[in-house]
């Protein structure tokens, strides 16, 4: 019995499984806030300190103005989402003729099964890894995915993306906080590669067991070292609380792990309920393709953690869902 037959028996039309629940909305907002707010607080304290140093009469005006400027920029970009300059900013392009034919055919099949209007979403090809959130109505599929997947596998990828959007992606506020937190995130990300290169050079000269232990310890030390400039700057403003302020993004990243895993499993569940469980599992097993994974679309946090479930865990949940659907299925 194929997953498509099971899905048809349990979810005729697919509308029920493509409906956004209140829990999905709440989870999406919690994930966004945990990802962004701790680092936004760090950025705000730094801007407040800069306002004090510049002698501004109302130092809070600097962090407030920066946030409002980022929000206005986000509103402008999202309202101009399909204009040429905005597309360059998002790092996407329109599909070529052959790509469009393949994408539109696959997307219409998925939309029909899910019971959503195909015209409610537009299809795009990412051409740059800029890690920008795109508006929820824009679905992106890489050219590499188009080349390497069969028609059914491509539909599985699109169904998975639909599952993420059904849950609510809070893309606008991700975009705003991505720009708001960019200075402090950029400082730490810019320092990390040089430290990593130095550690890798040492690790290559060590035996294999010692190399792994050294790499793990060096990565931890590297994260501490790149955080020192920010901690030092905020200590001048808030004293010893600066350490806690910098640790909060790391604790939030750990708290995100079960939430992002749950969101990923929900997207996989929708694809499975629409009949694409087998194809999605096949993609996750393929070593030549990056899995369609829940990766935060914007670098919102100074934390280097990327909370995402392992492909094996996703495959296990897909199998469990297929078994559950099979138990429900009652042949005529």
Tab-separated table of C-alpha atoms in Angstrom:
chain	number	residue	atom	x	y	z
A	1	UNK	CA	0.000	0.000	0.000
A	2	UNK	CA	1.523	3.309	-1.051
A	3	UNK	CA	1.619	6.384	1.129
A	4	UNK	CA	-0.482	8.183	-1.496
A	5	UNK	CA	-3.281	5.605	-1.185
A	6	UNK	CA	-3.156	5.859	2.594
A	7	UNK	CA	-3.245	9.647	2.480
A	8	UNK	CA	-6.182	9.666	0.062
A	9	UNK	CA	-8.135	7.352	2.319
A	10	UNK	CA	-7.491	9.404	5.435
A	11	UNK	CA	-7.381	12.943	4.069
A	12	UNK	CA	-9.490	13.240	0.931
A	13	UNK	CA	-8.657	16.614	-0.559
A	14	UNK	CA	-6.030	17.313	2.086
A	15	UNK	CA	-7.760	20.444	3.413
A	16	UNK	CA	-7.815	19.333	7.044
A	17	UNK	CA	-4.078	18.651	7.218
A	18	UNK	CA	-3.239	21.969	5.520
A	19	UNK	CA	-5.153	24.065	8.049
A	20	UNK	CA	-3.133	26.254	10.414
A	21	UNK	CA	-3.935	25.533	14.059
A	22	UNK	CA	-3.677	27.884	17.021
A	23	UNK	CA	-0.849	25.745	18.417
A	24	UNK	CA	1.055	26.154	15.147
A	25	UNK	CA	0.725	29.930	15.324
A	26	UNK	CA	1.850	30.063	18.953
A	27	UNK	CA	4.802	27.761	18.267
A	28	UNK	CA	5.944	29.886	15.317
A	29	UNK	CA	5.905	33.046	17.426
A	30	UNK	CA	7.733	31.393	20.325
A	31	UNK	CA	10.449	30.142	17.964
A	32	UNK	CA	10.856	33.583	16.405
A	33	UNK	CA	10.965	35.382	19.765
A	34	UNK	CA	13.443	32.953	21.307
A	35	UNK	CA	15.624	33.228	18.221
A	36	UNK	CA	15.628	37.008	18.011
A	37	UNK	CA	14.809	38.757	21.285
A	38	UNK	CA	17.872	37.773	23.411
A	39	UNK	CA	20.246	39.065	20.725
A	40	UNK	CA	18.001	42.097	20.143
A	41	UNK	CA	18.305	42.920	23.850
A	42	UNK	CA	22.087	42.710	23.539
A	43	UNK	CA	22.034	45.014	20.516
A	44	UNK	CA	19.737	47.469	22.296
A	45	UNK	CA	22.045	47.682	25.329
A	46	UNK	CA	25.008	48.394	23.062
A	47	UNK	CA	23.086	51.139	21.260
A	48	UNK	CA	21.968	52.600	24.597
A	49	UNK	CA	25.609	52.710	25.684
A	50	UNK	CA	26.541	54.385	22.413
A	51	UNK	CA	23.866	56.998	23.079
A	52	UNK	CA	25.371	57.659	26.511
A	53	UNK	CA	28.843	57.956	25.027
A	54	UNK	CA	27.621	60.423	22.390
A	55	UNK	CA	25.924	62.511	25.063
A	56	UNK	CA	22.416	62.114	23.641
A	57	UNK	CA	19.891	63.580	26.071
A	58	UNK	CA	17.566	60.583	25.708
A	59	UNK	CA	19.892	57.572	25.126
A	60	UNK	CA	16.973	55.178	24.613
A	61	UNK	CA	16.163	57.081	21.420
A	62	UNK	CA	19.055	55.366	19.630
A	63	UNK	CA	17.893	51.735	20.107
A	64	UNK	CA	14.261	52.788	19.592
A	65	UNK	CA	15.060	54.610	16.385
A	66	UNK	CA	17.149	51.699	15.086
A	67	UNK	CA	14.287	49.258	15.664
A	68	UNK	CA	11.765	51.534	13.955
A	69	UNK	CA	14.114	52.048	11.009
A	70	UNK	CA	14.493	48.270	10.590
A	71	UNK	CA	10.715	47.812	10.803
A	72	UNK	CA	10.124	50.465	8.142
A	73	UNK	CA	12.765	48.889	5.896
A	74	UNK	CA	11.117	45.488	6.336
A	75	UNK	CA	7.694	46.886	5.474
A	76	UNK	CA	9.079	48.514	2.328
A	77	UNK	CA	10.837	45.313	1.210
A	78	UNK	CA	7.830	43.068	1.852
A	79	UNK	CA	5.405	45.411	0.100
A	80	UNK	CA	7.786	45.490	-2.885
A	81	UNK	CA	8.449	41.747	-2.722
A	82	UNK	CA	8.307	41.084	-6.483
A	83	UNK	CA	10.086	44.192	-7.719
A	84	UNK	CA	13.533	43.679	-9.194
A	85	UNK	CA	15.509	45.376	-6.422
A	86	UNK	CA	13.620	43.461	-3.732
A	87	UNK	CA	14.200	40.151	-5.513
A	88	UNK	CA	17.931	40.886	-5.606
A	89	UNK	CA	17.804	41.619	-1.889
A	90	UNK	CA	15.997	38.360	-1.156
A	91	UNK	CA	18.447	36.523	-3.421
A	92	UNK	CA	15.841	34.897	-5.681
A	93	UNK	CA	15.029	34.945	-9.386
A	94	UNK	CA	12.135	33.901	-11.578
A	95	UNK	CA	12.345	30.329	-12.912
A	96	UNK	CA	13.496	29.780	-16.471
A	97	UNK	CA	10.950	28.417	-18.947
A	98	UNK	CA	11.810	24.733	-18.368
A	99	UNK	CA	12.114	25.261	-14.618
A	100	UNK	CA	8.736	26.994	-14.539
A	101	UNK	CA	7.031	24.134	-16.373
A	102	UNK	CA	8.426	21.603	-13.903
A	103	UNK	CA	7.675	23.723	-10.858
A	104	UNK	CA	4.157	24.740	-11.852
A	105	UNK	CA	3.133	21.176	-12.662
A	106	UNK	CA	4.447	19.875	-9.341
A	107	UNK	CA	3.014	22.766	-7.342
A	108	UNK	CA	-0.449	22.457	-8.884
A	109	UNK	CA	-0.525	18.779	-7.887
A	110	UNK	CA	0.467	19.614	-4.309
A	111	UNK	CA	-1.961	22.538	-4.025
A	112	UNK	CA	-4.823	20.413	-5.356
A	113	UNK	CA	-4.168	17.681	-2.784
A	114	UNK	CA	-3.770	20.203	0.032
A	115	UNK	CA	-6.923	22.092	-0.920
A	116	UNK	CA	-5.172	25.445	-1.195
A	117	UNK	CA	-5.352	27.770	-4.227
A	118	UNK	CA	-2.183	27.362	-6.289
A	119	UNK	CA	-2.291	31.051	-7.243
A	120	UNK	CA	-1.952	32.055	-3.578
A	121	UNK	CA	1.774	31.251	-3.741
A	122	UNK	CA	4.495	32.192	-6.223
A	123	UNK	CA	7.497	30.023	-7.131
A	124	UNK	CA	11.094	31.263	-7.149
A	125	UNK	CA	14.652	29.998	-7.548
A	126	UNK	CA	17.210	31.100	-4.919
A	127	UNK	CA	20.383	32.252	-6.626
A	128	UNK	CA	22.349	33.419	-3.607
A	129	UNK	CA	22.745	32.060	-0.090
A	130	UNK	CA	21.842	35.333	1.596
A	131	UNK	CA	19.841	33.762	4.421
A	132	UNK	CA	17.033	36.293	4.085
A	133	UNK	CA	13.476	35.420	4.982
A	134	UNK	CA	11.116	35.765	2.039
A	135	UNK	CA	7.402	36.620	2.306
A	136	UNK	CA	5.210	33.643	3.180
A	137	UNK	CA	3.540	33.691	-0.245
A	138	UNK	CA	6.903	33.044	-1.970
A	139	UNK	CA	8.063	29.424	-2.184
A	140	UNK	CA	11.690	28.827	-3.157
A	141	UNK	CA	13.189	25.677	-4.684
A	142	UNK	CA	16.846	25.550	-5.656
A	143	UNK	CA	17.906	24.780	-9.214
A	144	UNK	CA	19.963	21.886	-7.837
A	145	UNK	CA	16.840	20.358	-6.305
A	146	UNK	CA	15.028	20.661	-9.625
A	147	UNK	CA	17.846	18.807	-11.390
A	148	UNK	CA	18.266	16.009	-8.866
A	149	UNK	CA	14.702	15.118	-7.910
A	150	UNK	CA	12.040	13.118	-9.669
A	151	UNK	CA	8.618	14.743	-10.189
A	152	UNK	CA	7.213	12.995	-7.099
A	153	UNK	CA	10.222	13.979	-4.986
A	154	UNK	CA	9.874	17.579	-6.114
A	155	UNK	CA	6.237	17.500	-5.032
A	156	UNK	CA	7.399	16.170	-1.652
A	157	UNK	CA	9.790	19.116	-1.269
A	158	UNK	CA	7.013	21.565	-2.149
A	159	UNK	CA	4.599	19.862	0.252
A	160	UNK	CA	7.178	20.183	3.004
A	161	UNK	CA	7.588	23.901	2.298
A	162	UNK	CA	3.829	24.306	2.326
A	163	UNK	CA	3.819	22.601	5.719
A	164	UNK	CA	6.253	25.184	7.060
A	165	UNK	CA	4.131	28.059	5.780
A	166	UNK	CA	0.911	26.528	7.075
A	167	UNK	CA	2.451	26.562	10.546
A	168	UNK	CA	3.232	30.271	10.254
A	169	UNK	CA	6.742	31.515	9.525
A	170	UNK	CA	6.571	35.055	10.954
A	171	UNK	CA	8.761	35.985	7.991
A	172	UNK	CA	8.271	39.746	8.312
A	173	UNK	CA	9.499	39.951	11.889
A	174	UNK	CA	12.362	37.586	11.126
A	175	UNK	CA	13.402	39.984	8.391
A	176	UNK	CA	13.148	42.968	10.767
A	177	UNK	CA	15.141	41.331	13.555
A	178	UNK	CA	17.687	40.004	11.073
A	179	UNK	CA	18.588	43.615	10.217
A	180	UNK	CA	18.192	44.852	13.790
A	181	UNK	CA	20.645	42.249	15.145
A	182	UNK	CA	22.979	42.319	12.145
A	183	UNK	CA	25.790	44.500	13.647
A	184	UNK	CA	26.319	42.387	16.765
A	185	UNK	CA	25.853	39.113	14.856
A	186	UNK	CA	28.263	40.232	12.149
A	187	UNK	CA	31.007	41.101	14.649
A	188	UNK	CA	31.035	37.604	16.133
A	189	UNK	CA	30.588	35.798	12.805
A	190	UNK	CA	33.444	37.825	11.297
A	191	UNK	CA	35.828	36.852	14.105
A	192	UNK	CA	34.970	33.153	14.187
A	193	UNK	CA	36.509	31.982	10.848
A	194	UNK	CA	40.047	33.086	11.769
A	195	UNK	CA	39.834	31.253	15.087
A	196	UNK	CA	38.409	28.158	13.381
A	197	UNK	CA	41.174	28.097	10.745
A	198	UNK	CA	43.853	28.282	13.443
A	199	UNK	CA	42.252	25.424	15.371
A	200	UNK	CA	41.859	23.268	12.261
A	201	UNK	CA	45.533	23.708	11.451
A	202	UNK	CA	46.451	22.337	14.883
A	203	UNK	CA	43.863	19.528	14.745
A	204	UNK	CA	45.274	18.195	11.453
A	205	UNK	CA	48.611	17.548	13.158
A	206	UNK	CA	47.072	15.431	15.937
A	207	UNK	CA	46.071	11.729	15.918
A	208	UNK	CA	42.414	11.065	15.114
A	209	UNK	CA	41.061	10.600	18.695
A	210	UNK	CA	42.986	13.596	20.005
A	211	UNK	CA	42.012	15.649	16.975
A	212	UNK	CA	38.286	15.176	17.654
A	213	UNK	CA	38.657	16.080	21.320
A	214	UNK	CA	40.772	19.116	20.490
A	215	UNK	CA	38.310	20.309	17.821
A	216	UNK	CA	35.378	20.110	20.235
A	217	UNK	CA	37.255	21.977	22.944
A	218	UNK	CA	38.640	24.550	20.518
A	219	UNK	CA	35.205	25.295	19.066
A	220	UNK	CA	33.883	25.941	22.562
A	221	UNK	CA	36.871	28.144	23.375
A	222	UNK	CA	36.416	29.950	20.057
A	223	UNK	CA	32.824	30.804	20.890
A	224	UNK	CA	33.984	32.256	24.209
A	225	UNK	CA	36.746	34.282	22.546
A	226	UNK	CA	34.514	35.831	19.871
A	227	UNK	CA	31.980	36.793	22.547
A	228	UNK	CA	34.599	38.705	24.570
A	229	UNK	CA	34.389	42.024	22.641
A	230	UNK	CA	30.610	42.191	23.030
A	231	UNK	CA	30.775	41.178	26.696
A	232	UNK	CA	33.471	43.785	27.338
A	233	UNK	CA	31.438	46.523	25.670
A	234	UNK	CA	28.231	45.697	27.545
A	235	UNK	CA	30.090	45.363	30.883
A	236	UNK	CA	30.813	49.082	30.720
A	237	UNK	CA	27.058	49.697	30.512
A	238	UNK	CA	25.399	47.058	32.719
A	239	UNK	CA	28.302	45.659	34.751
A	240	UNK	CA	28.538	41.927	35.540
A	241	UNK	CA	25.053	41.403	34.086
A	242	UNK	CA	26.755	41.573	30.673
A	243	UNK	CA	27.798	37.933	31.006
A	244	UNK	CA	24.204	36.860	31.588
A	245	UNK	CA	23.075	39.060	28.707
A	246	UNK	CA	25.475	37.251	26.370
A	247	UNK	CA	24.644	33.788	27.723
A	248	UNK	CA	20.892	34.254	27.176
A	249	UNK	CA	21.074	33.728	23.355
A	250	UNK	CA	22.889	30.425	23.929
A	251	UNK	CA	20.280	29.261	26.455
A	252	UNK	CA	17.497	30.323	24.081
A	253	UNK	CA	19.096	28.291	21.274
A	254	UNK	CA	19.054	25.204	23.499
A	255	UNK	CA	15.411	25.838	24.399
A	256	UNK	CA	14.614	26.080	20.676
A	257	UNK	CA	15.735	22.546	19.894
A	258	UNK	CA	12.497	20.706	20.823
A	259	UNK	CA	10.350	23.476	19.331
A	260	UNK	CA	12.113	23.533	15.963
A	261	UNK	CA	12.124	19.738	15.882
A	262	UNK	CA	8.365	19.734	16.496
A	263	UNK	CA	7.838	22.285	13.711
A	264	UNK	CA	9.929	20.174	11.341
A	265	UNK	CA	8.018	17.012	12.205
A	266	UNK	CA	4.742	18.849	11.617
A	267	UNK	CA	5.877	19.916	8.134
A	268	UNK	CA	6.940	16.331	7.420
A	269	UNK	CA	3.572	15.131	8.703
A	270	UNK	CA	1.682	17.349	6.278
A	271	UNK	CA	3.776	16.052	3.368
A	272	UNK	CA	3.157	12.488	4.562
A	273	UNK	CA	-0.580	13.052	4.939
A	274	UNK	CA	-0.680	14.334	1.361
A	275	UNK	CA	0.928	11.114	0.156
A	276	UNK	CA	4.609	12.058	-0.029
A	277	UNK	CA	6.022	10.240	2.995
A	278	UNK	CA	7.941	7.677	0.929
A	279	UNK	CA	9.455	10.315	-1.357
A	280	UNK	CA	10.383	12.623	1.527
A	281	UNK	CA	12.066	9.751	3.337
A	282	UNK	CA	13.978	8.882	0.174
A	283	UNK	CA	15.291	12.451	-0.103
A	284	UNK	CA	16.417	12.394	3.526
A	285	UNK	CA	18.373	9.181	2.851
A	286	UNK	CA	20.170	10.515	-0.224
A	287	UNK	CA	23.741	11.605	0.541
A	288	UNK	CA	23.965	13.669	-2.660
A	289	UNK	CA	21.176	16.039	-1.649
A	290	UNK	CA	20.803	18.387	1.279
A	291	UNK	CA	17.595	17.392	3.079
A	292	UNK	CA	14.656	19.792	3.106
A	293	UNK	CA	15.384	20.794	6.674
A	294	UNK	CA	14.067	23.404	9.051
A	295	UNK	CA	16.995	25.835	9.092
A	296	UNK	CA	16.270	29.256	10.476
A	297	UNK	CA	16.025	31.389	7.320
A	298	UNK	CA	17.794	34.375	8.898
A	299	UNK	CA	20.769	34.675	11.290
A	300	UNK	CA	18.728	36.203	14.091
A	301	UNK	CA	20.987	35.227	16.965
A	302	UNK	CA	24.617	35.613	17.949
A	303	UNK	CA	24.484	31.965	18.983
A	304	UNK	CA	26.221	29.551	16.615
A	305	UNK	CA	23.763	26.760	17.448
A	306	UNK	CA	21.505	25.687	14.593
A	307	UNK	CA	18.743	23.657	16.241
A	308	UNK	CA	17.442	21.119	13.752
A	309	UNK	CA	16.474	17.447	13.982
A	310	UNK	CA	18.722	14.796	12.466
A	311	UNK	CA	17.510	13.185	9.198
A	312	UNK	CA	17.277	9.784	10.942
A	313	UNK	CA	14.879	11.212	13.518
A	314	UNK	CA	12.751	12.734	10.772
A	315	UNK	CA	12.654	9.440	8.883
A	316	UNK	CA	11.545	7.659	12.053
A	317	UNK	CA	8.692	10.134	12.569
A	318	UNK	CA	7.654	9.767	8.921
A	319	UNK	CA	7.527	5.973	9.335
A	320	UNK	CA	5.511	6.325	12.534
A	321	UNK	CA	3.040	8.579	10.736
A	322	UNK	CA	2.721	6.134	7.832
A	323	UNK	CA	2.066	3.325	10.314
A	324	UNK	CA	-0.580	5.432	12.039
A	325	UNK	CA	-2.294	6.187	8.735
A	326	UNK	CA	-2.144	2.526	7.748
A	327	UNK	CA	-3.876	1.525	10.996
A	328	UNK	CA	-6.662	4.015	10.264
A	329	UNK	CA	-7.138	2.789	6.709
A	330	UNK	CA	-10.119	0.517	6.325
A	331	UNK	CA	-10.462	-1.135	2.902
A	332	UNK	CA	-13.938	-1.239	1.436
